[in-house]
Amino acid sequence: MTAHPEIVLVVARAGNGVIGRKGALPWRIPADLRRFKMLTQGMPMIMGRKTFDSLPGLLPGRRHIVLTRDPEWQEEGAEVAASVEQALVRANAPHVAVIGGAEIYRLFLDRADRVELTEVHADPAGDTRLEAFDPAAWQEVARETHAGDPGFSFVTLKRR
């Protein structure tokens, strides 16, 4: 296994902390989907089962590692892991993308090296939330703001 893979959280989060509603994103931002593809292409992606279920299918060019408490769960194309450590061993790569949901982000937060954040400039209704990233722990190193409905910013955070 790679000694210390770079762990990247890939997150889209609204101003009110919402990251999901009924198993889906509560907004439609094509540029965010293109950025997600670019950021995760060729990398193992670690996700929870609900996030896996929300995908339109297996995403080409990426491995799907699903962290779940259910030892019986399996799905074609998914590699199952029962713990953060097991997921990282399965990934066995220099860079790993963690793509959600909220509980999975929280499990990896202390190990993450970088956050690729899409800040959605809206406050949609939602049932899944993620707290803001602590500025004492994270330094913003890049920001690209886009107008639109909703407007959004692509932000890169690195651990301080």
XYZ file of C-alpha atoms in Angstrom:
160
model
C 0.000 0.000 0.000
C 1.061 3.570 -0.629
C 2.379 4.872 2.708
C 0.402 8.094 2.935
C -1.933 8.738 0.028
C -3.070 12.294 -0.576
C -6.705 12.293 0.570
C -8.889 14.812 -1.267
C -12.452 15.573 -0.165
C -14.518 16.526 -3.229
C -17.546 18.417 -1.888
C -20.352 20.625 -3.189
C -21.896 22.548 -0.286
C -24.500 25.318 -0.142
C -24.154 28.378 2.064
C -26.533 26.847 4.628
C -24.512 23.613 4.817
C -26.812 21.530 2.620
C -25.047 18.902 0.488
C -28.035 16.744 -0.454
C -31.788 16.307 -0.618
C -33.540 12.947 -0.924
C -30.385 11.225 -2.191
C -29.571 13.829 -4.848
C -27.931 17.223 -5.247
C -30.474 20.026 -4.654
C -29.065 22.069 -7.578
C -27.991 21.546 -11.162
C -24.577 22.994 -11.997
C -23.078 21.362 -15.131
C -19.683 23.036 -14.526
C -19.535 21.367 -11.088
C -20.198 17.951 -12.647
C -17.423 18.557 -15.205
C -15.039 19.615 -12.423
C -15.988 16.532 -10.380
C -15.144 14.314 -13.349
C -11.819 16.084 -13.917
C -10.866 15.867 -10.217
C -11.753 12.170 -9.826
C -10.755 10.726 -13.218
C -8.304 7.843 -12.794
C -8.555 7.925 -8.985
C -10.156 5.524 -6.561
C -13.248 7.156 -5.062
C -14.350 6.351 -1.519
C -18.024 6.897 -0.752
C -20.879 5.726 1.419
C -23.546 3.363 0.171
C -26.177 6.086 -0.257
C -23.757 8.125 -2.371
C -23.032 5.031 -4.486
C -26.789 4.506 -4.903
C -27.230 8.145 -5.995
C -24.785 7.823 -8.901
C -26.279 7.409 -12.382
C -24.246 4.199 -12.671
C -20.586 3.270 -12.474
C -18.481 6.283 -13.417
C -15.956 5.324 -16.114
C -12.242 5.552 -15.355
C -12.675 5.434 -11.584
C -12.813 2.752 -8.924
C -15.824 2.809 -6.585
C -14.926 1.897 -2.989
C -18.033 1.824 -0.803
C -17.696 2.184 2.955
C -20.645 0.416 4.601
C -21.536 -1.156 7.944
C -23.565 -3.858 6.157
C -21.304 -6.907 5.717
C -23.827 -8.441 3.276
C -24.019 -5.439 0.924
C -22.536 -5.839 -2.521
C -23.085 -4.326 -5.915
C -21.428 -5.015 -9.241
C -18.498 -2.656 -9.778
C -18.251 -1.678 -6.107
C -15.388 -2.661 -3.821
C -16.708 -2.951 -0.271
C -14.834 -1.692 2.795
C -15.904 -1.898 6.439
C -13.575 0.802 7.823
C -11.606 3.904 6.831
C -8.383 1.880 7.075
C -9.752 -0.918 4.913
C -10.965 1.596 2.312
C -7.498 3.169 2.118
C -5.827 -0.250 1.816
C -8.257 -1.144 -0.998
C -7.539 2.176 -2.735
C -3.762 1.494 -2.693
C -3.081 4.665 -4.677
C -1.065 7.875 -4.285
C -4.258 9.996 -4.474
C -7.722 9.117 -3.180
C -10.959 11.071 -3.688
C -13.575 10.989 -0.915
C -16.912 11.918 -2.486
C -19.496 11.671 0.312
C -21.866 11.644 1.948
C -21.690 13.732 5.097
C -20.811 10.864 7.458
C -18.002 9.686 5.156
C -16.598 13.222 4.873
C -16.571 13.442 8.689
C -14.760 10.093 8.980
C -11.990 11.278 6.628
C -11.803 14.942 7.686
C -8.891 14.520 10.132
C -6.904 12.573 7.499
C -7.659 14.801 4.518
C -4.864 16.807 2.896
C -6.990 18.899 0.547
C -10.598 19.888 -0.022
C -11.911 20.632 -3.507
C -15.049 22.555 -2.594
C -17.810 23.893 -4.762
C -19.443 26.644 -2.704
C -23.005 26.938 -3.979
C -24.253 30.509 -3.436
C -27.760 29.484 -2.406
C -29.611 28.159 0.623
C -31.678 25.241 -0.725
C -33.813 22.935 1.371
C -32.083 19.643 2.073
C -31.839 16.706 4.445
C -28.061 16.196 4.408
C -25.727 18.837 5.810
C -22.010 19.287 6.311
C -20.512 21.856 8.642
C -18.207 24.538 7.240
C -14.482 23.767 7.057
C -12.628 25.291 10.020
C -10.390 28.155 8.813
C -7.980 27.364 11.671
C -7.358 23.953 10.064
C -7.708 24.847 6.368
C -6.127 27.524 4.193
C -7.776 28.690 0.997
C -5.219 28.471 -1.820
C -7.444 29.005 -4.872
C -10.873 30.452 -5.668
C -12.724 30.813 -8.958
C -16.160 32.467 -8.749
C -18.890 31.967 -11.358
C -22.171 33.826 -11.881
C -25.321 31.871 -12.528
C -28.468 30.612 -10.911
C -27.227 29.566 -8.514
C -23.834 31.249 -8.526
C -20.932 29.177 -7.235
C -17.225 29.235 -6.453
C -14.639 26.518 -6.946
C -12.395 26.658 -3.866
C -9.279 24.668 -3.026
C -8.388 24.301 0.656
C -5.150 22.806 1.962
C -4.542 21.641 5.484
C -2.600 24.238 7.521
